[in-house]
Amino acid sequence: MRNLVVVLGDQLDRHSAALDGFDPAQDAIWMAEVAEESTHVWSHRVRIALFLSAMRHFCAEQRQLGRTVWYQSLDAAENTQTLAGELERSIREHRPQRIVWVEAGDYRVRESLTAVVQAANVPLDVRPDRHFFCSTEDFRKHAAGKKSLRLEFFYREMRRKTGILMDGKEPAGGAWNFDVENRGSFGKDGPKRVPQPARFPPDAITQAVLELVARRFPAHPGSLAAFDWPVTPAEAEAALEDFITHRLSQFGEYQDAMWTNQPLLYHSRLSAAMNLKYLHPKKVCDAAERAYRTGVAPLPAVEGFIRQILGWREYVRGIYWQYMPEYAERNALDAHQPLPKWYWTGETDYHCLRQAIRQTLDFGYAHHIQRLMVTGLFSLLLGVRPQEIHEWYLAVYVDAIEWVELPNVLGMSQFADGGTMASKPYAATGKYIQRMSNYCAGCRYDPTESVGSTACPFTTLYWDFIDRHQLMLSKNQRMVMQVRNLERMSADSRAAIRRQAAQLRESLE
Ligand SMILES: Cc1cc2nc3c(=O)[nH]c(=O)nc-3n(C[C@H](O)[C@H](O)[C@H](O)COP(=O)(O)OP(=O)(O)OC[C@H]3O[C@@H](n4cnc5c(N)ncnc54)[C@H](O)[C@@H]3O)c2cc1C
Ligand code: SF4
């Protein structure tokens, strides 16, 4: 055998650089389902099922192309249940001249597999991941010599570099950013019409996977009942088309809005297909730009959407590889509170949290503002140990892969990186949630109250957060107003908030 081409569960790109020059007569693809990847964090069952189903579909397609795929299934008797164990065994059995893979998406996996290859003394050919617009090397160059790495500068660089949404040297419409137009809420009446997203009922391969996951991981969180994720490139393209035609035009204005029993609203639900690499982000950005150029969707919606992919998605990957492995250990706010147990069940009477967590358990999905300003915000204000909340996010979302999940959680949502990503903590009272949703109308707590039996926990914990971090926050220009508001409070009010916050923390431990 010449090349053993390793394809991991988040590398299901039929045009992958790992397959360049593949010769069916001398090369083979290697894939493995192992329990470790579902148990190193307590993975949601839909997340496990989506990975396995997409992997099995990829394997079937490659075999149809006449390529040899050594595919280790989860139930195989000899399976060591770790990627390292399986790769080590395959190298011993097949003695390839060379191992080929594209850059991994997870530091832990990269380190363990590299160690196996080095121990076996086989040459390793690591190829770039063409699923990104910005290579890790180019991000390093972008970061070199900069004091802070803000998204906005990086995003403009990416627009210029790719020509996406550009008119010559100028941004389309004359502005880089339409954020002000993209912060709408629904008002009392709620969303007018929310089109149902395209659904992808399980085929025979997915059915078998769902049965396997139910049998092998009975105690893991999440329900398999509503599984309808796209699991092939063709299905992912149909999901893209459906989003562009039916939801993109509303995406911008309502991208920060939330509504009871509306898990998706106008979001795309495309992150998992992009992260597992069977939908190329360029295809997604091009389709969105086409919608603008042909009058299907307005510029603020299209710019807002492209910013998430060409901007945020690329940027967080850059941050991850720039700062790992020490990034994962950061805890700039010295937070040590345990994660409330109900994050795993949704059994809480805080209505916003119940909504966000229950839909996460039902579908493996919550949109960005639910992740940032409901589950993430509560954890930030409560002071949960960042590594514990990181493990929760990595476990429960279908799109969770460490390169994208960790900077979003540790950096953007918990401010645990001390400001590498965000210029200030995303801290807010319950009034923000009241403004952006109808959750508070169905809740027994009052977002305007910070003490007393109906005080909203977000509001209590917000003031307590500003109080606990007053010194650090007063040095941040963007937080000065919030600190001043605290300072205007009487000593008695501050003491009452501290007491209430302490009781809340105790009750949640
Ligand atoms: C605490 C927290 C944890 C997160 N964890 C993940 C994660 O594990 N995996 C993940 O893919 N995204 C994560 N995100 C980013 C974002 O919430 C999801 O990408 C998005 O909700 C996926 O749903 P969608 O496809 O409907 O996105 P849309 O709202 O339709 O957005 C379009 C696309 O933009 C990209 N995108 C949007 N925001 C971000 C962002 N901040 N970082 C990277 N890409 C972005 C995604 O690819 C997404 O599909 C997280 C955000 C927060 C605040
Ligand atoms: S009152 Fe507070 S806890 Fe209740 S839904 Fe509103 S923000 Fe959430």
XYZ file of C-alpha atoms and ligand atoms in Angstrom:
570
model
C 0.000 0.000 0.000
C 1.120 3.511 -0.828
C -1.097 6.079 0.964
C -3.480 5.576 3.845
C -5.802 8.587 3.615
C -7.334 9.364 6.998
C -10.785 10.984 6.815
C -12.219 12.105 10.152
C -15.912 12.613 10.902
C -15.691 16.375 10.331
C -13.753 16.068 7.053
C -16.417 14.698 4.716
C -15.359 16.777 1.732
C -15.482 14.860 -1.547
C -13.014 17.459 -2.956
C -10.688 17.256 0.044
C -6.971 17.926 -0.498
C -6.366 14.551 1.188
C -7.838 12.892 -1.908
C -5.670 14.811 -4.398
C -3.758 12.297 -6.516
C -5.660 9.354 -4.991
C -4.858 6.171 -6.873
C -7.438 3.404 -6.281
C -4.821 0.816 -7.194
C -2.412 1.768 -4.411
C -4.267 3.957 -1.894
C -7.085 3.446 0.611
C -9.313 5.712 2.695
C -9.444 5.124 6.445
C -12.460 6.005 8.595
C -13.438 4.896 12.085
C -16.467 5.177 14.350
C -15.269 5.099 17.956
C -17.090 5.551 21.255
C -14.452 7.923 22.618
C -15.598 10.700 20.273
C -19.083 10.496 21.794
C -18.072 10.095 25.414
C -15.101 12.445 25.983
C -17.926 14.930 26.470
C -21.429 13.589 27.196
C -22.611 14.011 23.592
C -26.168 14.687 22.563
C -27.550 11.643 20.742
C -28.488 13.689 17.665
C -24.918 14.981 17.435
C -23.584 11.402 17.510
C -26.174 10.247 14.956
C -25.468 13.093 12.550
C -21.723 12.399 12.527
C -22.191 8.653 12.032
C -24.852 8.990 9.349
C -22.858 11.563 7.371
C -19.718 9.382 7.660
C -21.555 6.287 6.406
C -22.998 8.239 3.462
C -19.535 9.536 2.596
C -18.095 6.030 2.771
C -20.828 4.682 0.476
C -20.172 7.429 -2.075
C -16.417 6.816 -2.082
C -16.935 3.071 -2.534
C -19.246 3.780 -5.469
C -16.362 5.717 -7.013
C -14.351 2.502 -6.848
C -12.170 3.533 -3.926
C -11.220 1.216 -1.092
C -12.504 2.472 2.254
C -11.402 0.751 5.444
C -14.317 1.651 7.593
C -14.397 0.547 11.217
C -17.929 0.483 12.572
C -18.812 1.200 16.179
C -20.131 -2.298 16.842
C -17.168 -4.221 15.402
C -15.864 -6.671 18.010
C -12.211 -5.707 17.564
C -12.870 -1.919 17.743
C -10.603 -0.361 20.393
C -13.099 2.573 20.567
C -10.424 5.268 20.269
C -9.212 6.946 17.072
C -5.613 6.483 18.167
C -6.141 2.783 18.923
C -7.813 2.170 15.566
C -5.197 4.026 13.557
C -2.389 2.252 15.365
C -3.994 -1.134 14.560
C -4.509 -0.246 10.890
C -0.919 0.906 10.440
C 0.306 -2.339 11.983
C -1.918 -4.464 9.723
C -1.518 -2.630 6.404
C 1.939 -1.074 6.676
C 1.273 1.954 4.438
C 4.225 3.881 3.003
C 2.635 7.164 3.968
C -0.261 8.608 5.985
C -2.180 11.509 4.452
C -4.770 13.757 6.103
C -5.996 17.332 6.102
C -5.542 19.518 9.169
C -7.710 18.288 12.048
C -10.424 20.470 13.595
C -9.623 19.535 17.155
C -6.292 19.942 18.947
C -6.805 16.808 21.082
C -7.428 14.628 18.013
C -4.523 16.137 16.091
C -2.106 15.461 18.937
C -3.219 11.889 19.595
C -3.163 10.823 15.924
C 0.146 12.541 15.213
C 1.679 10.679 18.167
C 0.512 7.342 16.690
C 2.016 8.101 13.285
C 5.289 9.260 14.797
C 5.530 6.184 17.007
C 4.975 3.973 13.959
C 7.679 5.901 12.130
C 5.602 6.411 8.989
C 5.937 9.640 6.942
C 2.978 11.989 7.455
C 1.602 14.336 4.783
C -0.686 16.978 6.341
C -2.597 18.978 3.735
C -4.453 22.288 4.098
C -8.198 22.270 4.657
C -9.678 23.897 1.558
C -12.994 24.350 3.302
C -11.856 27.669 4.705
C -11.270 31.011 2.999
C -8.358 31.830 5.335
C -5.608 29.319 6.021
C -4.199 29.017 9.553
C -0.940 30.404 8.132
C -2.674 33.476 6.644
C -4.425 34.117 9.964
C -1.067 33.999 11.732
C 0.191 36.655 9.311
C -2.947 38.732 9.925
C -2.418 38.461 13.702
C 1.305 39.178 13.681
C 2.200 42.340 15.582
C -1.415 43.240 16.404
C -2.363 44.123 19.984
C -5.973 43.070 19.558
C -7.644 40.883 16.973
C -11.065 42.369 16.356
C -13.471 40.737 13.933
C -14.221 43.914 11.970
C -10.716 44.398 10.531
C -10.328 40.747 9.726
C -13.739 40.660 8.030
C -12.938 43.634 5.792
C -9.679 41.981 4.830
C -11.606 38.828 3.884
C -14.134 40.778 1.806
C -11.300 42.453 -0.115
C -9.361 39.217 -0.495
C -12.291 37.143 -1.775
C -14.197 39.887 -3.632
C -17.392 38.654 -1.970
C -20.019 41.404 -1.791
C -17.630 43.946 -3.307
C -18.187 46.440 -6.102
C -14.660 46.851 -7.339
C -12.647 48.104 -4.364
C -15.711 49.287 -2.452
C -18.105 47.232 -0.312
C -21.461 46.633 -2.021
C -23.936 49.342 -1.049
C -21.121 51.588 0.184
C -20.927 50.182 3.744
C -19.175 47.227 5.372
C -21.725 46.770 8.047
C -25.517 46.971 8.371
C -25.691 45.920 12.032
C -27.982 48.782 13.030
C -30.657 47.464 10.665
C -30.152 43.918 11.911
C -31.314 44.169 15.513
C -35.080 44.000 15.152
C -37.483 42.273 17.518
C -41.010 41.121 16.718
C -43.068 43.380 18.959
C -46.107 42.047 20.810
C -47.675 40.237 17.851
C -44.707 38.017 17.193
C -43.309 36.833 13.879
C -45.813 37.148 11.025
C -44.948 34.100 8.996
C -42.193 31.632 9.713
C -41.691 29.249 6.785
C -41.069 25.656 7.842
C -37.545 24.565 6.862
C -36.983 21.755 4.366
C -36.939 18.430 6.193
C -34.817 15.395 5.436
C -36.483 12.253 6.804
C -34.029 9.494 7.744
C -33.162 7.080 4.906
C -32.127 3.465 5.504
C -28.545 4.405 6.478
C -29.734 7.019 8.965
C -32.408 4.678 10.362
C -29.731 2.096 11.133
C -27.594 4.764 12.797
C -30.506 6.016 14.912
C -31.117 2.472 16.161
C -27.415 2.028 16.895
C -27.172 5.308 18.819
C -30.337 4.581 20.823
C -28.924 1.177 21.767
C -25.325 2.233 22.477
C -25.929 5.576 24.186
C -29.244 5.180 26.055
C -28.302 7.528 28.907
C -26.899 10.323 26.752
C -28.840 13.594 26.563
C -31.186 14.551 23.746
C -33.991 12.989 21.775
C -33.621 11.223 18.411
C -37.325 11.499 17.604
C -37.189 14.595 15.401
C -33.979 13.812 13.488
C -34.249 15.442 10.068
C -30.801 16.877 9.375
C -29.321 16.888 5.878
C -26.695 14.130 5.806
C -25.380 14.279 2.213
C -24.043 17.060 -0.032
C -27.226 16.896 -2.149
C -29.449 17.311 0.910
C -27.267 20.130 2.244
C -27.591 21.952 -1.083
C -31.360 21.539 -0.940
C -31.316 22.998 2.592
C -29.258 25.938 1.321
C -31.651 26.562 -1.537
C -34.596 26.410 0.855
C -32.990 28.970 3.177
C -32.071 31.369 0.365
C -35.554 31.218 -1.145
C -37.671 31.326 1.996
C -35.790 32.803 4.969
C -32.721 34.824 3.979
C -34.663 38.012 3.216
C -35.872 38.117 6.860
C -32.624 36.824 8.381
C -30.984 40.209 8.846
C -33.678 42.141 10.613
C -34.573 39.295 12.971
C -31.227 37.596 13.466
C -31.134 38.593 17.154
C -34.831 37.975 17.886
C -36.273 35.031 19.839
C -39.813 33.707 20.216
C -41.458 30.978 22.289
C -41.661 27.600 20.506
C -39.889 28.992 17.419
C -36.496 27.298 17.499
C -35.297 28.339 14.036
C -37.106 31.515 12.938
C -35.167 32.833 9.900
C -31.830 31.153 10.575
C -30.205 28.861 8.041
C -29.525 25.633 10.005
C -26.468 25.114 7.778
C -23.649 25.161 10.345
C -23.451 21.373 10.798
C -23.267 20.690 7.042
C -20.502 23.273 6.704
C -18.595 22.050 9.772
C -18.727 18.410 8.701
C -17.542 19.770 5.305
C -20.203 18.440 2.980
C -21.380 21.961 2.164
C -18.714 24.437 1.096
C -18.949 27.904 2.726
C -18.083 29.529 -0.624
C -21.126 27.909 -2.154
C -23.196 29.331 0.710
C -21.769 32.870 0.425
C -22.094 32.845 -3.373
C -25.739 31.785 -3.156
C -26.448 34.578 -0.652
C -24.668 37.172 -2.796
C -26.608 36.014 -5.851
C -29.833 36.548 -3.903
C -28.803 40.166 -3.317
C -27.686 40.781 -6.907
C -30.943 39.370 -8.289
C -33.198 41.204 -5.848
C -34.312 38.104 -3.893
C -32.991 39.452 -0.569
C -32.018 42.924 0.685
C -28.387 43.880 1.249
C -28.546 44.189 5.082
C -29.827 40.600 5.337
C -27.241 39.265 2.901
C -24.354 41.216 4.439
C -25.422 40.123 7.939
C -25.454 36.491 6.838
C -22.174 36.592 4.899
C -20.488 38.341 7.854
C -21.267 35.266 10.009
C -19.555 32.915 7.589
C -16.799 34.910 5.893
C -16.191 36.870 9.100
C -16.998 35.092 12.356
C -16.573 31.510 11.232
C -13.127 32.115 9.743
C -12.081 34.391 12.584
C -12.874 31.940 15.399
C -10.933 29.224 13.601
C -7.965 31.575 13.380
C -8.223 32.378 17.091
C -8.409 28.680 18.011
C -5.268 27.625 16.176
C -3.436 30.807 17.117
C -3.797 30.220 20.859
C -4.273 26.499 21.467
C -3.597 24.634 23.695
C -3.300 27.271 26.466
C -6.513 28.993 25.275
C -8.653 26.113 26.560
C -7.399 26.655 30.121
C -8.071 30.378 30.351
C -10.281 31.673 33.158
C -9.756 35.447 33.178
C -12.746 36.141 35.451
C -11.677 33.477 37.938
C -15.076 31.745 37.678
C -15.576 28.504 39.599
C -19.314 27.958 40.072
C -20.563 24.514 38.901
C -22.959 24.387 35.942
C -26.569 23.996 37.171
C -27.670 20.389 36.659
C -30.776 21.493 34.729
C -28.597 22.535 31.778
C -28.784 18.808 30.947
C -32.565 18.497 31.377
C -34.191 21.903 30.833
C -36.070 21.454 34.113
C -36.048 25.019 35.374
C -38.778 27.601 35.873
C -36.692 30.310 34.185
C -38.742 30.417 31.000
C -36.066 31.684 28.586
C -33.595 29.046 29.745
C -36.237 26.323 29.643
C -37.053 27.227 26.038
C -33.435 27.393 24.869
C -32.368 24.204 26.649
C -35.429 22.109 25.785
C -35.158 22.880 22.080
C -31.447 22.079 22.303
C -32.312 18.672 23.776
C -35.056 18.100 21.191
C -33.116 19.135 18.086
C -29.435 19.648 18.980
C -29.962 23.215 17.821
C -30.320 26.726 19.208
C -29.632 29.865 17.255
C -26.855 32.303 18.003
C -28.660 34.694 20.334
C -30.119 31.858 22.375
C -26.582 30.495 22.817
C -24.996 33.884 23.515
C -27.673 35.816 25.390
C -29.611 33.078 27.207
C -27.564 29.984 28.114
C -24.200 31.744 27.707
C -25.255 34.919 29.487
C -26.654 33.029 32.476
C -23.443 31.048 32.855
C -21.318 34.209 32.564
C -23.323 36.083 35.199
C -23.511 33.097 37.529
C -19.734 32.669 37.226
C -19.616 29.072 35.961
C -16.153 27.575 35.461
C -15.497 28.191 31.733
C -14.221 24.674 31.086
C -17.456 23.184 32.393
C -19.743 25.319 30.242
C -17.407 24.657 27.279
C -17.957 20.921 27.709
C -21.716 21.455 27.750
C -21.683 23.379 24.470
C -19.343 20.880 22.849
C -21.697 18.067 23.868
C -25.134 19.387 22.994
C -25.000 21.034 19.560
C -24.934 19.176 16.257
C -22.495 21.713 14.839
C -20.082 21.566 17.769
C -16.469 20.951 16.805
C -13.838 22.372 19.077
C -12.249 24.878 16.646
C -15.548 26.750 16.378
C -17.183 25.982 19.721
C -14.322 26.841 22.095
C -13.600 30.465 21.032
C -17.328 31.177 20.878
C -17.828 29.882 24.408
C -14.631 30.814 26.211
C -13.976 34.025 24.313
C -17.191 35.536 23.045
C -19.679 34.317 25.616
C -17.733 33.882 28.888
C -14.991 36.518 28.444
C -12.678 33.881 29.894
C -9.928 34.802 27.425
C -9.700 38.242 29.024
C -10.681 40.115 25.851
C -8.751 38.384 23.069
C -11.987 38.073 21.112
C -14.548 40.449 22.595
C -13.867 44.045 23.588
C -16.193 43.663 26.590
C -18.203 40.951 28.342
C -21.660 40.335 26.817
C -23.382 41.160 30.129
C -27.028 42.259 30.271
C -30.057 42.173 32.564
C -33.262 40.241 31.885
C -34.549 43.373 30.149
C -32.455 42.513 27.096
C -34.249 39.142 26.847
C -37.581 40.908 27.372
C -36.828 43.290 24.499
C -35.710 40.587 22.078
C -38.342 37.905 22.800
C -41.676 37.104 24.409
C -40.098 34.729 26.934
C -40.622 37.046 29.905
C -44.380 37.293 29.263
C -44.610 33.576 30.074
C -42.322 33.634 33.105
C -43.061 33.934 36.801
C -40.080 36.291 37.242
C -39.903 39.987 36.411
C -36.941 41.228 34.357
C -37.149 44.692 35.912
C -36.628 43.377 39.463
C -33.273 42.521 40.986
C -34.346 41.579 44.539
C -37.350 39.821 46.017
C -39.196 36.596 45.307
C -40.044 37.475 41.675
C -36.686 39.028 40.819
C -35.331 37.857 37.468
C -32.131 35.880 38.074
C -30.448 37.546 35.080
C -31.094 40.990 36.556
C -29.900 40.046 40.048
C -26.817 38.336 38.710
C -26.060 41.136 36.252
C -25.713 43.730 39.008
C -23.796 41.279 41.125
C -21.476 40.631 38.145
C -20.769 44.353 37.681
C -20.212 44.622 41.433
C -17.841 41.641 41.632
C -15.783 42.821 38.649
C -16.115 46.561 39.234
C -12.392 47.309 39.266
C -11.609 45.445 36.053
C -14.714 46.750 34.248
C -14.130 50.366 35.222
C -10.908 50.253 33.169
C -12.874 49.240 30.055
C -14.203 52.282 28.159
C -17.156 50.284 26.838
C -18.248 49.269 30.365
C -17.844 52.578 32.146
C -21.535 53.498 31.888
C -22.609 50.194 33.364
C -20.214 50.618 36.294
C -21.479 54.181 36.863
C -25.045 52.905 37.011
C -24.003 50.508 39.741
C -22.230 53.258 41.639
C -25.421 55.323 41.671
C -27.142 52.608 43.715
C -27.400 52.990 47.486
C -25.207 50.846 49.706
C -28.359 49.075 50.971
C -29.497 48.168 47.447
C -26.081 46.811 46.578
C -25.983 44.762 49.759
C -29.464 43.356 49.049
C -28.404 42.333 45.516
C -25.263 40.662 46.845
C -27.350 38.711 49.374
C -29.880 37.628 46.751
C -27.127 36.600 44.317
C -25.377 34.570 47.027
C -28.623 32.756 47.866
C -29.260 32.081 44.195
C -25.794 30.631 43.750
C -26.177 28.448 46.795
C -29.544 27.173 45.613
C -28.101 26.278 42.197
C -25.081 24.348 43.469
C -21.710 30.188 23.130
C -21.742 29.883 21.658
C -21.384 28.634 21.200
C -21.365 28.366 19.824
N -20.975 27.126 19.400
C -20.934 26.860 18.072
C -20.520 25.581 17.601
O -20.201 24.689 18.369
N -20.501 25.373 16.252
C -20.870 26.347 15.365
O -20.839 26.100 14.162
N -21.245 27.555 15.787
C -21.305 27.843 17.106
N -21.706 29.083 17.525
C -22.026 30.101 16.519
C -23.512 30.153 16.099
O -24.328 30.236 17.230
C -23.906 28.949 15.249
O -23.015 28.812 14.173
C -25.312 29.111 14.672
O -26.234 29.321 15.713
C -25.685 27.899 13.847
O -27.010 27.990 13.395
P -27.361 28.380 11.888
O -26.644 27.493 10.955
O -28.850 28.423 11.786
O -26.718 29.826 11.810
P -27.156 31.190 11.102
O -27.656 32.109 12.139
O -28.029 30.925 9.948
O -25.736 31.755 10.619
C -25.152 31.355 9.380
C -23.835 30.668 9.586
O -22.875 31.561 10.087
C -21.918 30.857 10.852
N -21.805 31.506 12.161
C -22.692 32.342 12.726
N -22.197 32.836 13.877
C -20.989 32.255 14.056
C -19.997 32.344 15.069
N -20.134 33.133 16.125
N -18.905 31.587 14.931
C -18.744 30.786 13.860
N -19.634 30.675 12.875
C -20.740 31.411 12.966
C -22.392 29.425 10.967
O -21.678 28.629 10.082
C -23.858 29.513 10.548
O -24.331 28.350 9.936
C -21.733 29.373 18.905
C -22.092 30.623 19.381
C -22.093 30.884 20.732
C -22.457 32.255 21.214
S -37.999 37.122 33.534
Fe -35.851 36.619 33.552
S -35.803 34.370 33.786
Fe -37.873 34.929 33.160
S -37.862 34.749 30.922
Fe -37.411 36.883 31.411
S -35.170 36.963 31.449
Fe -35.741 34.811 31.574
